[in-house]
Short mmCIF file of C-alpha atoms in Angstrom, two decimals:
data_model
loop_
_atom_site.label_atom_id
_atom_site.label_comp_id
_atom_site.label_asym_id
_atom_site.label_seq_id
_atom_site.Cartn_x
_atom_site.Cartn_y
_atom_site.Cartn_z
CA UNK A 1 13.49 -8.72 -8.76
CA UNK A 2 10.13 -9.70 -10.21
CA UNK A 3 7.96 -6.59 -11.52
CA UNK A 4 4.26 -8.18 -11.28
CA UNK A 5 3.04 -11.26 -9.39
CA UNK A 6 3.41 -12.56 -6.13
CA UNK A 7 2.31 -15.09 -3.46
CA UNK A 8 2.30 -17.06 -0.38
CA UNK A 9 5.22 -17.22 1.87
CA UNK A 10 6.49 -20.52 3.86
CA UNK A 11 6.73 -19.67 7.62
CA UNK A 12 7.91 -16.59 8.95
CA UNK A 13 10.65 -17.45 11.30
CA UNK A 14 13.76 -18.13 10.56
CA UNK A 15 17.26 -19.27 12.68
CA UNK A 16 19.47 -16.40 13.79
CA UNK A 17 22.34 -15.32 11.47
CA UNK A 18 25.64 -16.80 12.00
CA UNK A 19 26.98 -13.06 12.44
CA UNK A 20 26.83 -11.44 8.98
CA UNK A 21 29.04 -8.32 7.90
CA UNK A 22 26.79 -4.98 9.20
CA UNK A 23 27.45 -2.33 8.10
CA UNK A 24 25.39 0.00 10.54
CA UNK A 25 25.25 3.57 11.02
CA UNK A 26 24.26 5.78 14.23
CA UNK A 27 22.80 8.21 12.23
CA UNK A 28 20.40 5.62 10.02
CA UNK A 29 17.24 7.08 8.31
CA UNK A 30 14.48 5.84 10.32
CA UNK A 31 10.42 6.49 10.02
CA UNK A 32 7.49 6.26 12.25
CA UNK A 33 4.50 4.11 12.00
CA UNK A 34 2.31 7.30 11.15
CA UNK A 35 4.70 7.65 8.05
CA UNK A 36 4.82 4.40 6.85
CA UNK A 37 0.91 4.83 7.25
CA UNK A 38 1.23 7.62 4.81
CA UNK A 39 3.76 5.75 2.56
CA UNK A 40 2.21 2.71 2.46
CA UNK A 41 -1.27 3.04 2.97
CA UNK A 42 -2.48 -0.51 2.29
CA UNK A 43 -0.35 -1.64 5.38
CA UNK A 44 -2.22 0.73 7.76
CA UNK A 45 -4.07 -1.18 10.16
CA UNK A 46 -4.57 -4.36 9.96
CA UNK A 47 -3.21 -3.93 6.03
CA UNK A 48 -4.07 -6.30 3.83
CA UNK A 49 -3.62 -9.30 6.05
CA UNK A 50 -7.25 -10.88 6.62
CA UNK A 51 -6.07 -14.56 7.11
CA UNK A 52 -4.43 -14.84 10.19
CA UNK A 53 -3.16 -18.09 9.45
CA UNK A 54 -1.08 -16.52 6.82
CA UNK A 55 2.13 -15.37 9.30
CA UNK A 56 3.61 -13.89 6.17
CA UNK A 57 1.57 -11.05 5.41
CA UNK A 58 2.32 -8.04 7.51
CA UNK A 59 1.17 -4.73 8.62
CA UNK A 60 2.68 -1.19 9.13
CA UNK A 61 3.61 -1.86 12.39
CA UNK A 62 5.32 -5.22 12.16
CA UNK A 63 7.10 -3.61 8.92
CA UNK A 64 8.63 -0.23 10.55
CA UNK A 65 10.52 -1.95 13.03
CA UNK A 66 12.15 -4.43 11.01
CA UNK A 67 12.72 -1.91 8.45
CA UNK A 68 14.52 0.58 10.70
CA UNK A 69 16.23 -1.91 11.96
CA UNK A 70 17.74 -2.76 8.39
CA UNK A 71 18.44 0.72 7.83
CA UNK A 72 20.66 0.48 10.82
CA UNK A 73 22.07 -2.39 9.83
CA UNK A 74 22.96 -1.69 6.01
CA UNK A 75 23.66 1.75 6.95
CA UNK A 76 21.19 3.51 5.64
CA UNK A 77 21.37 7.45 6.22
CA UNK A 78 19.58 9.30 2.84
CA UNK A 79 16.21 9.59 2.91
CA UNK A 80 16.32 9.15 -1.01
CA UNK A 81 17.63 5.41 -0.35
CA UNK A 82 15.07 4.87 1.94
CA UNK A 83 12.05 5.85 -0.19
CA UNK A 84 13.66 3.84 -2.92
CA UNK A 85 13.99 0.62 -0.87
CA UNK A 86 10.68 0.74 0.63
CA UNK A 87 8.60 1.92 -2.42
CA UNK A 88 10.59 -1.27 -4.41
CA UNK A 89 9.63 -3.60 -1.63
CA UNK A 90 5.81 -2.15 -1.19
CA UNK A 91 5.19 -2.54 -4.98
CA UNK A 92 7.04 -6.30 -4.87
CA UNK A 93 5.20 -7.57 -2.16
CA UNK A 94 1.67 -6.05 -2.61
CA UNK A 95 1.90 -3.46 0.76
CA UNK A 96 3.38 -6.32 2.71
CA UNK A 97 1.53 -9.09 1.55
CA UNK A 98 3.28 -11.34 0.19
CA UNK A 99 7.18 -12.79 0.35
CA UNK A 100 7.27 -15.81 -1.87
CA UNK A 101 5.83 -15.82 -5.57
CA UNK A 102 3.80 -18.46 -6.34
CA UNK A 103 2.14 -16.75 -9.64
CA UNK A 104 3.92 -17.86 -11.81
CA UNK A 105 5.42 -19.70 -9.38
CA UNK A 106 9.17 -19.14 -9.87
CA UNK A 107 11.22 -21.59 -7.25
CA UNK A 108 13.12 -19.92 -4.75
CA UNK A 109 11.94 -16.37 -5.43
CA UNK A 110 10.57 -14.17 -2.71
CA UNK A 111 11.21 -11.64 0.33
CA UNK A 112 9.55 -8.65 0.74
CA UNK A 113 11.92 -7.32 -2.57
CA UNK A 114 11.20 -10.55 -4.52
CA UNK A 115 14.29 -10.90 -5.44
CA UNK A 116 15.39 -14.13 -8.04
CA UNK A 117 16.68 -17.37 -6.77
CA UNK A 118 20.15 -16.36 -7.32
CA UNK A 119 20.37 -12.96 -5.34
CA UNK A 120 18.32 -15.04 -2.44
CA UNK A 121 21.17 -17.39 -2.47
CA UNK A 122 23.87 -15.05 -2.55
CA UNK A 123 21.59 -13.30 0.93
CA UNK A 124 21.22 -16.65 2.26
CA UNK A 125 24.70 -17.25 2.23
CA UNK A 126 26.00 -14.36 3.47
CA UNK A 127 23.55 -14.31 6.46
CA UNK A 128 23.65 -18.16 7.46
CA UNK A 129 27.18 -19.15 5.45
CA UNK A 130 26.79 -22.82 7.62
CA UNK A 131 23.43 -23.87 6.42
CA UNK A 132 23.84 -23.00 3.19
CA UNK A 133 25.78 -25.30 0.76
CA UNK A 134 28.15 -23.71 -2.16
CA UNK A 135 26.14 -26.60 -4.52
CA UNK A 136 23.20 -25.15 -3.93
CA UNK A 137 23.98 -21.89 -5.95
CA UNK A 138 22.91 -23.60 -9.29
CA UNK A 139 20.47 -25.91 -8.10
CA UNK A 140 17.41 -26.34 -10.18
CA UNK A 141 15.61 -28.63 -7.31
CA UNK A 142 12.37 -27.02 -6.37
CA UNK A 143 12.17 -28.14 -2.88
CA UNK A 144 16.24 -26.82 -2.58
CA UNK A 145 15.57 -23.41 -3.91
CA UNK A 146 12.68 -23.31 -1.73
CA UNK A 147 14.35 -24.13 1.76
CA UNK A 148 17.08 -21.41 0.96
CA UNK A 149 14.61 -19.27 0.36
CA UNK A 150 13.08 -20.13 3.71
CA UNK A 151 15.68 -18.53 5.64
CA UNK A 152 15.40 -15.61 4.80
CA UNK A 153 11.52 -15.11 5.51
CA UNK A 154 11.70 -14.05 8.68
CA UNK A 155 10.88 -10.60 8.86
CA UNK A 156 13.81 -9.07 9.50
CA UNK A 157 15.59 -10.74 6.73
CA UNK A 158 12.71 -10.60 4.33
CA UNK A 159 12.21 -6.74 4.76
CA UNK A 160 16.11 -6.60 4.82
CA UNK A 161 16.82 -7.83 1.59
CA UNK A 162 16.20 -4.34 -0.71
CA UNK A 163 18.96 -2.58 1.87
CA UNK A 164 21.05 -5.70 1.24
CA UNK A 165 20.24 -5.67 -2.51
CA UNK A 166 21.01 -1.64 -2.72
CA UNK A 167 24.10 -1.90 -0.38
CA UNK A 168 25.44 -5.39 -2.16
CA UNK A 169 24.31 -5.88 -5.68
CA UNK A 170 24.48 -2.09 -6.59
CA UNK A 171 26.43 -0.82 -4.25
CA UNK A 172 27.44 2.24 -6.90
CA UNK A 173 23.51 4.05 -6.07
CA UNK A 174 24.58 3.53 -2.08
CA UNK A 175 25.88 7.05 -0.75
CA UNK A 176 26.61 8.28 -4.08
CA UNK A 177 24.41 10.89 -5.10
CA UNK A 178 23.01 8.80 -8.07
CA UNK A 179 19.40 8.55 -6.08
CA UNK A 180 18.31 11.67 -5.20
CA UNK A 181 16.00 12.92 -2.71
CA UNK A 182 12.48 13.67 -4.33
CA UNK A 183 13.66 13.07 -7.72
CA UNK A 184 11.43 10.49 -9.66
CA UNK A 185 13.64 9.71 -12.13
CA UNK A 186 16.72 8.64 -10.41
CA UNK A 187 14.28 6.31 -9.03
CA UNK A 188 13.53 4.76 -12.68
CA UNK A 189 16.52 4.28 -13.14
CA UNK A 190 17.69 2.01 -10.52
CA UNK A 191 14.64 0.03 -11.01
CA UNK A 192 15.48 -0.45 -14.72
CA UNK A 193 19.25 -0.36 -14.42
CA UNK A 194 20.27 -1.61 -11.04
CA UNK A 195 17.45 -3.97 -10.14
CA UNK A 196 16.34 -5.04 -13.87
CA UNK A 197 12.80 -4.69 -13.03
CA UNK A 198 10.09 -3.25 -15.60
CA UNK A 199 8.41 0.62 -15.40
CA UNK A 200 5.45 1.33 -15.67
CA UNK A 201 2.57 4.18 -14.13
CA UNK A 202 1.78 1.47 -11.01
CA UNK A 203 5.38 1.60 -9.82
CA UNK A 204 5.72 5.49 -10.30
CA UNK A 205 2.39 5.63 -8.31
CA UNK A 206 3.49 3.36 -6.10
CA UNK A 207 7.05 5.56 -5.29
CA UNK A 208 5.17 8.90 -5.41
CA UNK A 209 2.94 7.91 -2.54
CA UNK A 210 6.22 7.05 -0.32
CA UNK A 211 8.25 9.90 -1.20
CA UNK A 212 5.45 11.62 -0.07
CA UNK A 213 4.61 9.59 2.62
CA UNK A 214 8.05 9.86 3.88
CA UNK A 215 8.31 13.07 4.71
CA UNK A 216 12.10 13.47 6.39
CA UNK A 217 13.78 13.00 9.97
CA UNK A 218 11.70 15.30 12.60
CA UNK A 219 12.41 18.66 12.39
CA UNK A 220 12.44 21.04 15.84
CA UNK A 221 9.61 23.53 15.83
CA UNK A 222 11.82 26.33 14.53
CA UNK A 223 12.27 24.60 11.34
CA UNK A 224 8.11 23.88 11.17
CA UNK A 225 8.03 27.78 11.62
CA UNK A 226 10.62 28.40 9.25
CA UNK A 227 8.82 26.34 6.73
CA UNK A 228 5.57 28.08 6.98
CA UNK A 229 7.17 31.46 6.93
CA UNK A 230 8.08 30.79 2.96
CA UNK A 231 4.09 30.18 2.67
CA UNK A 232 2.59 33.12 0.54
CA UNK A 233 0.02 33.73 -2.33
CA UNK A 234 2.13 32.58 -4.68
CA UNK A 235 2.07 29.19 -3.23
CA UNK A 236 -1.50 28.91 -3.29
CA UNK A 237 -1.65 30.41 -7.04
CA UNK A 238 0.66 27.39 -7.93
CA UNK A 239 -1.32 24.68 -6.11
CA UNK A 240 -5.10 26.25 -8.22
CA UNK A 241 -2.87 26.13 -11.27
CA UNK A 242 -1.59 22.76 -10.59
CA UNK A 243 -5.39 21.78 -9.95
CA UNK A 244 -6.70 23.65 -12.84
CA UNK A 245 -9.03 25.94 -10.33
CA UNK A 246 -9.88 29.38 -10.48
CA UNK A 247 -11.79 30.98 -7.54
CA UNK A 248 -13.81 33.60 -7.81
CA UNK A 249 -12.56 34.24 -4.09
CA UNK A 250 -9.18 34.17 -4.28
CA UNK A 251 -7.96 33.72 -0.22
CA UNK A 252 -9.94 30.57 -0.36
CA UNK A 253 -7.13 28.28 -1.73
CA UNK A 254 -5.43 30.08 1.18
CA UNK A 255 -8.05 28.73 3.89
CA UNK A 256 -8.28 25.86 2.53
CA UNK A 257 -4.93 25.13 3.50
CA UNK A 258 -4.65 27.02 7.07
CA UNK A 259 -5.51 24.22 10.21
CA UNK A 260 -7.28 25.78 13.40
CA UNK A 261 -4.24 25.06 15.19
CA UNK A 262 -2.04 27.28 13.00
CA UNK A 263 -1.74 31.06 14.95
CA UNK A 264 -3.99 29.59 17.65
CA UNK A 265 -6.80 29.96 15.20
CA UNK A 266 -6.65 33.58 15.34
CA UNK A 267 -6.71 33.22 10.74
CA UNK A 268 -9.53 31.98 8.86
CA UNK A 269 -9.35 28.63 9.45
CA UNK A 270 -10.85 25.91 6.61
CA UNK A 271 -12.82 24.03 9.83
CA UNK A 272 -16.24 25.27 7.48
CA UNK A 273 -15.03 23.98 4.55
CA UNK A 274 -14.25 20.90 5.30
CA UNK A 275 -17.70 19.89 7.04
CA UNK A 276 -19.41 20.89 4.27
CA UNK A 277 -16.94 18.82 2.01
CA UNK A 278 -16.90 15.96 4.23
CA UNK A 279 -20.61 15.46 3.54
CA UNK A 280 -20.09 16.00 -0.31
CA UNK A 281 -17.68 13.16 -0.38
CA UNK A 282 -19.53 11.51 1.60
CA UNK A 283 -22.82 11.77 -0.65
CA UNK A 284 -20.66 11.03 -4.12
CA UNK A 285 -18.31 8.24 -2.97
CA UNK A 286 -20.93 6.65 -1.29
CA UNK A 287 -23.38 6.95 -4.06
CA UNK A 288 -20.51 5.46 -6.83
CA UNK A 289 -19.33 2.85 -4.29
CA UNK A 290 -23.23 1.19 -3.87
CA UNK A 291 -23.49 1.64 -7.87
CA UNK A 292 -20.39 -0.22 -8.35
CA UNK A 293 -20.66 -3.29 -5.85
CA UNK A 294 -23.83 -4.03 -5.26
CA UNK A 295 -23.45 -7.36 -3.58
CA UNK A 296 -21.48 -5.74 -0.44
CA UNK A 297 -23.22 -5.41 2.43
CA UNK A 298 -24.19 -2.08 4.38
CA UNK A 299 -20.87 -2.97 6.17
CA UNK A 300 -19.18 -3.90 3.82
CA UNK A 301 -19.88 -0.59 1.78
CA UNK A 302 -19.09 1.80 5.23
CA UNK A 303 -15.81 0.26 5.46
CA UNK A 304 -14.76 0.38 1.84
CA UNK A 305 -15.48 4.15 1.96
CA UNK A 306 -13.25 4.37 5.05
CA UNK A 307 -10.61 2.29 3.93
CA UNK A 308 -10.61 3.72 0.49
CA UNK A 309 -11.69 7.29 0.79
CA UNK A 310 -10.71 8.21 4.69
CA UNK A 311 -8.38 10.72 5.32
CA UNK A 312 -5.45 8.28 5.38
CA UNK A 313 -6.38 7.94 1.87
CA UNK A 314 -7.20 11.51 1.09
CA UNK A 315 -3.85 12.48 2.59
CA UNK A 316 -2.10 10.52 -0.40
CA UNK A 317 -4.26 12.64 -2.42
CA UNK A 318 -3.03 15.92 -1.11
CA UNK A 319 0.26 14.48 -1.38
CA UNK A 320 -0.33 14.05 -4.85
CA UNK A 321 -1.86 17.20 -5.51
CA UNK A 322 1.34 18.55 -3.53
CA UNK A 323 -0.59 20.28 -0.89
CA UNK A 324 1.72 19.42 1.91
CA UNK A 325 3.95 22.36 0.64
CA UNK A 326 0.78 24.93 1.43
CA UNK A 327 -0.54 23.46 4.72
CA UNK A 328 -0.28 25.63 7.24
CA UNK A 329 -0.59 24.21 10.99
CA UNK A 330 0.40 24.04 14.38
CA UNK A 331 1.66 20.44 15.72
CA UNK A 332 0.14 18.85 19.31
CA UNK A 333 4.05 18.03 20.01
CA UNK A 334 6.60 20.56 19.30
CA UNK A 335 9.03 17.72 19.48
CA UNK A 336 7.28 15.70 16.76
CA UNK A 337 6.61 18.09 14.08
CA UNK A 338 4.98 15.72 11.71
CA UNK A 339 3.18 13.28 13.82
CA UNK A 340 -0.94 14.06 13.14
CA UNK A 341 0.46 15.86 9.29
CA UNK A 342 -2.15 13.05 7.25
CA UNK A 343 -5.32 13.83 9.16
CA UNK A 344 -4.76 17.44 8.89
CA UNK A 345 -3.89 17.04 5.33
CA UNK A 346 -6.66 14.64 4.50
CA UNK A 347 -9.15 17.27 6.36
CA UNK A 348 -7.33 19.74 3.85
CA UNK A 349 -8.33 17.72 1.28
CA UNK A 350 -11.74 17.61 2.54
CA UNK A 351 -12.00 21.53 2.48
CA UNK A 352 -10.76 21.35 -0.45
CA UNK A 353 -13.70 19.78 -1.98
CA UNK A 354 -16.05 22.31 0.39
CA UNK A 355 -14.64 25.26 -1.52
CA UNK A 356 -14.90 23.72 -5.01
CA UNK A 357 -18.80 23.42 -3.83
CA UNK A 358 -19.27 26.38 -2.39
CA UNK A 359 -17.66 28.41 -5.41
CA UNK A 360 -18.14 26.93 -8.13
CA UNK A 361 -21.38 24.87 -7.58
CA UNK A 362 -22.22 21.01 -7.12
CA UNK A 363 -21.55 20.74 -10.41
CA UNK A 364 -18.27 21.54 -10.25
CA UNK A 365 -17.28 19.67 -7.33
CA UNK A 366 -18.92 16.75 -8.24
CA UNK A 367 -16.61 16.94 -11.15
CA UNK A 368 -13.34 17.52 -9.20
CA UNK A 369 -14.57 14.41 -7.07
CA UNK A 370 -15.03 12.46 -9.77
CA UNK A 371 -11.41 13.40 -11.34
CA UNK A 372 -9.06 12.99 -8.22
CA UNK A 373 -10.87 10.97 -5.52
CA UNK A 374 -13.66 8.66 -7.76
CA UNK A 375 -10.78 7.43 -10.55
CA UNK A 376 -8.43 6.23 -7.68
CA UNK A 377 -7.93 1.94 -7.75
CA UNK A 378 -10.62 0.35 -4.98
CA UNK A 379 -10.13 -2.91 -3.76
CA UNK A 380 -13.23 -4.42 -2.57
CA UNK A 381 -11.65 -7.24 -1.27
CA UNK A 382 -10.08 -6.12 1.98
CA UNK A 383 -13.11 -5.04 3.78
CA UNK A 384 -14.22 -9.08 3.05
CA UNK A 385 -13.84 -10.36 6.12
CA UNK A 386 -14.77 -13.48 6.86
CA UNK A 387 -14.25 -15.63 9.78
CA UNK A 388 -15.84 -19.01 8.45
CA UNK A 389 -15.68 -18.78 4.86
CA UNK A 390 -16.93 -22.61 4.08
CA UNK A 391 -19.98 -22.26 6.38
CA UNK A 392 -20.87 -18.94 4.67
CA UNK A 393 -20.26 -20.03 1.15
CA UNK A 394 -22.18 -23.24 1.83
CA UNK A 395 -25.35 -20.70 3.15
CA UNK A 396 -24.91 -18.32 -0.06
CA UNK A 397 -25.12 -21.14 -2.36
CA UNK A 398 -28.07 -22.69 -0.54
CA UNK A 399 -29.85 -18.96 -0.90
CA UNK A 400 -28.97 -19.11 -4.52
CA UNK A 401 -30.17 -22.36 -5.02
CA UNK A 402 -26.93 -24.27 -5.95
CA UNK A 403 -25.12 -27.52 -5.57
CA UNK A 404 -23.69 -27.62 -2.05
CA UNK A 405 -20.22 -26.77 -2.61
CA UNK A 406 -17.27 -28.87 -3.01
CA UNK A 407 -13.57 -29.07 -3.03
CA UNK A 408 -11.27 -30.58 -5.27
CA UNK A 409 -7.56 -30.40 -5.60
CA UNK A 410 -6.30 -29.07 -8.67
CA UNK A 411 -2.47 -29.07 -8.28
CA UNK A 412 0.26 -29.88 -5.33
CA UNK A 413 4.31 -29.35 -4.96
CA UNK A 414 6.44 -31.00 -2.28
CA UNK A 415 3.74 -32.75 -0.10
CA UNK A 416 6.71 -34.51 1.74
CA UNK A 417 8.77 -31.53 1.96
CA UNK A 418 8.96 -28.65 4.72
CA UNK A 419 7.33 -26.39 2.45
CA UNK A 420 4.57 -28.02 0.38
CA UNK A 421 1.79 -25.70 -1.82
CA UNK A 422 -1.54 -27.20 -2.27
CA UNK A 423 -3.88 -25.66 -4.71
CA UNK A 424 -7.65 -25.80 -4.19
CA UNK A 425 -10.86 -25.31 -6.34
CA UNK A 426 -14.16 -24.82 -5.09
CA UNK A 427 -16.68 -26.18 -7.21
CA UNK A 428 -20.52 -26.20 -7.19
CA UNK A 429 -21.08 -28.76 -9.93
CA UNK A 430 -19.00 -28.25 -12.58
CA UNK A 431 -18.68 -24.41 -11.95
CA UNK A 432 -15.89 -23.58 -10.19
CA UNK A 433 -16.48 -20.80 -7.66
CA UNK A 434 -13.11 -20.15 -6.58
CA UNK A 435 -9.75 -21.26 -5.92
CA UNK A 436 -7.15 -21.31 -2.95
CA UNK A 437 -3.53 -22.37 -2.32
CA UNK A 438 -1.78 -22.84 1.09
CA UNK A 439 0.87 -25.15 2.73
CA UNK A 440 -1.68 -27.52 3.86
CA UNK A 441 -5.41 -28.88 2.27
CA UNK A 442 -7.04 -27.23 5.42
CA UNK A 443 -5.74 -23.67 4.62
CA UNK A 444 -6.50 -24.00 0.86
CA UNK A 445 -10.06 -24.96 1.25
CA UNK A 446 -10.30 -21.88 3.09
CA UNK A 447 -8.62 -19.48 1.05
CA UNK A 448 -10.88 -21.50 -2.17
CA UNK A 449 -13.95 -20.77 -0.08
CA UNK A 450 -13.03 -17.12 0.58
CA UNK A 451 -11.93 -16.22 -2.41
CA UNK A 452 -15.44 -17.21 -3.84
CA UNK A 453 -16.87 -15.02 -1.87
CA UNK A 454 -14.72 -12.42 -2.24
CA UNK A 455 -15.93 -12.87 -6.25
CA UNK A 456 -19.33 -12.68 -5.09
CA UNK A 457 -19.56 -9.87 -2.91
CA UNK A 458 -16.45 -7.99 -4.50
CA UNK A 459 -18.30 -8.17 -8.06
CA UNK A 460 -18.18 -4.83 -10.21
CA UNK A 461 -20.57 -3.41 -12.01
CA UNK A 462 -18.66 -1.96 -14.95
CA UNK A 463 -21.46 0.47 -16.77
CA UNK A 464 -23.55 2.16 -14.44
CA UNK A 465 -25.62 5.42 -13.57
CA UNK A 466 -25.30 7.75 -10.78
CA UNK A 467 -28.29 9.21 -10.00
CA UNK A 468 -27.10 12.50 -9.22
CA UNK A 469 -26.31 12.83 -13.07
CA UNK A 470 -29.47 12.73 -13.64
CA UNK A 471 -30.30 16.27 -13.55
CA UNK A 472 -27.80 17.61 -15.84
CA UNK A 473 -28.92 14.67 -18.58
CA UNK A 474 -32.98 16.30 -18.17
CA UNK A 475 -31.11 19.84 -18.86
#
């Protein structure tokens, strides 16, 4: 598998298998939307897919059926394999966003697990043995390596091919023990032994956020009671400790962690807490977000802090902090346990930051905000939406008094083939503004025209001020 870049994919559909070996289970691991959500937070929503001529990117939603569906299929039963195949293929394909690398453009390589030419062969061929010719395993032909990779791009193939790869190509991890559940470093080492792929802190980010996304099959609402019941003070202690907080009151960690739901609110419930630390994060992210981008809009800025800093994303940051362990809470649906678990937990999270505030000062919590939520990775581009990128780049450079801008084409591959790759540059003048690649001219003058703006408007200020430091630097 590759372990960095990644890239367009040719079209999503594919013909249907000329019945393949399965290997299914009845009792196959299978998730929700809600916990993919959690896992795999860039594919919430829309996820990262703002072209919607690009068929290859996908969402949570289009990704949890076709990735139960391989679980079936590959028989798939231990949660531990599950959170290893999907936090492989999240990190490989950028949340979803890409099944074919084109940077640095390696023929034939792609599906949702990236894998090399010669493991898409080998999945080619044992899903479509008629269409795919024994000479073609050592072909170095571009446009070859590229239509046996298009067969296995549709999505159920494409998000297939980690269960194939785990099940297939190291089979000895498969229902053996050697990945276990929650265990980070049996995880490292089928990345670096099984699949051959590098380690580094993105991919262990990247796996932490699933297992805890991924939270296990539903449990009936005896076992949600039964968890709470081994809830005490000592759990709280551990989670301060963990977070390197001491409060002065020391039943806040406690509240902090208790939903109104839980005991029909009849306990101190952290509903306070987390208003008041709503509007803290609130005042702090918003403040750092306009210091750091100031060429995004107002709307722009609104939905970065949503997208970025919502509770879908604080959630992953109680995960982190392991406060899943403390909550304490009452599901709407007895018979879906977990289903609503990542806006309680991000509203945890929230009251989390209230008591820091309330206890320690605004000091403080502008501190702890600074630490967990404020040194998390933002991507400015997704909330760049832009239906008629050309038109608006033509209007920006008109404001800033440039050359009208125009495109050129830099670099092309199989123009007379069924999957050709143009590449694009935008230029005003000389200066290039941005550049673009798709399967025809049209869609790479967009994505050249977009991705200009996305420079402009996504720009970072790298030194910069908050003005709510200012205080402390007068003392």
């Amino acid at each position: 598998a590759s372990s960095s870049d990644y890239s367009e994919a040719a079209s999503s559909s594919a013909p249907e298998p000329s019945s393949p070996a399965e290997t299914g289970a009845a009792g196959a691991y299978q998730i929700t939307e809600s916990q993919l959500d959690a896992a795999v937070p860039g594919g919430a929503g829309q996820g990262k897919c703002t072209d919607s001529a690009d068929t290859s990117c996908a969402n949570n939603k289009r990704a949890v059926a076709a990735l139960n569906a391989a679980a079936q299929k590959y028989g798939i039963t231990e949660r531990s394999e599950m959170v290893a195949v999907v936090a492989l293929m999240a990190f490989e394909s950028g949340s979803w966003q890409y099944n074919v690398n084109l940077y640095p453009g390696r023929p034939g390589q792609g599906t949702k697990a990236m894998l090399m030419y010669d493991f898409v062969y080998a999945y080619a061929k044992q899903l479509y043995p008629s269409q795919v010719q024994d000479a073609w395993q050592s072909s170095t032909d571009t446009d070859t390596m590229n239509n046996v990779r298009a067969l296995v791009l549709g999505d159920d193939d494409s998000f297939g091919a980690g269960f194939w790869y785990l099940t297939t190509k190291a089979a000895e991890y498969h229902n053996s023990g050697k990945l276990k559940d929650g265990d980070l470093a049996s995880f490292q080492d089928y990345c670096t032994s099984a699949v051959g792929a590098s380690w580094d802190s993105e991919r262990q980010a990247v796996w932490e956020t699933v297992n805890g996304g991924l939270v296990g099959r539903q449990a009936g609402a005896r076992g949600m009671a039964s968890e709470h019941s081994h809830i005490g003070a000592t759990t709280y202690a551990a989670l301060a400790a963990r977070l390197n907080l001491q409060f002065r009151d020391a039943s806040l960690m406690e509240q902090v962690c208790t939903h109104r739901s839980y005991e029909q609110g009849r306990l101190a419930s952290n509903e306070r807490l987390q208003w008041l630390g709503k509007r803290v994060l609130n005042l702090h992210v918003g403040e750092f977000l306009a210091a750091k981008y100031p060429n995004l809009t107002v709307e722009m800025l609104q939905d970065l802090q949503h997208a970025s800093f919502g509770l879908a994303s604080l959630a992953e940051i109680g995960r982190h902090f392991g406060m899943q362990a403390a909550l304490r809470w009452a599901p709407a649906a007895k018979e879906a346990p977990h289903v609503g678990q990542t806006k309680v937990l991000g509203k945890a999270v929230q009251a989390l930051v209230g008591a820091v505030h309330q206890d320690q000062g605004a000091a403080a919590a502008r501190a702890f905000v600074a630490q967990h939520v404020l040194a998390r990775p933002v991507d400015a581009a997704v909330v760049v939406q832009l239906k008629n990128p050309k038109l608006l780049l033509a209007a920006l450079a008109k404001q800033k008094q440039l050359e009208r801008p125009a495109a050129r084409l830099l670099k092309e591959t199989g123009r007379f083939t069924s999957s050709p790759v143009f590449v694009v540059g935008v230029f005003s003048g000389a200066r290039m503004l941005g550049m673009g690649y798709g399967s025809s001219l049209k869609m790479a003058e967009h994505r050249a025209a977009k991705d200009a703006l996305i420079k402009h408007y996504a720009k970072e200020v790298k030194d910069f001020k908050l003005a709510t430091l200012a205080g402390d630097e007068d003392q």
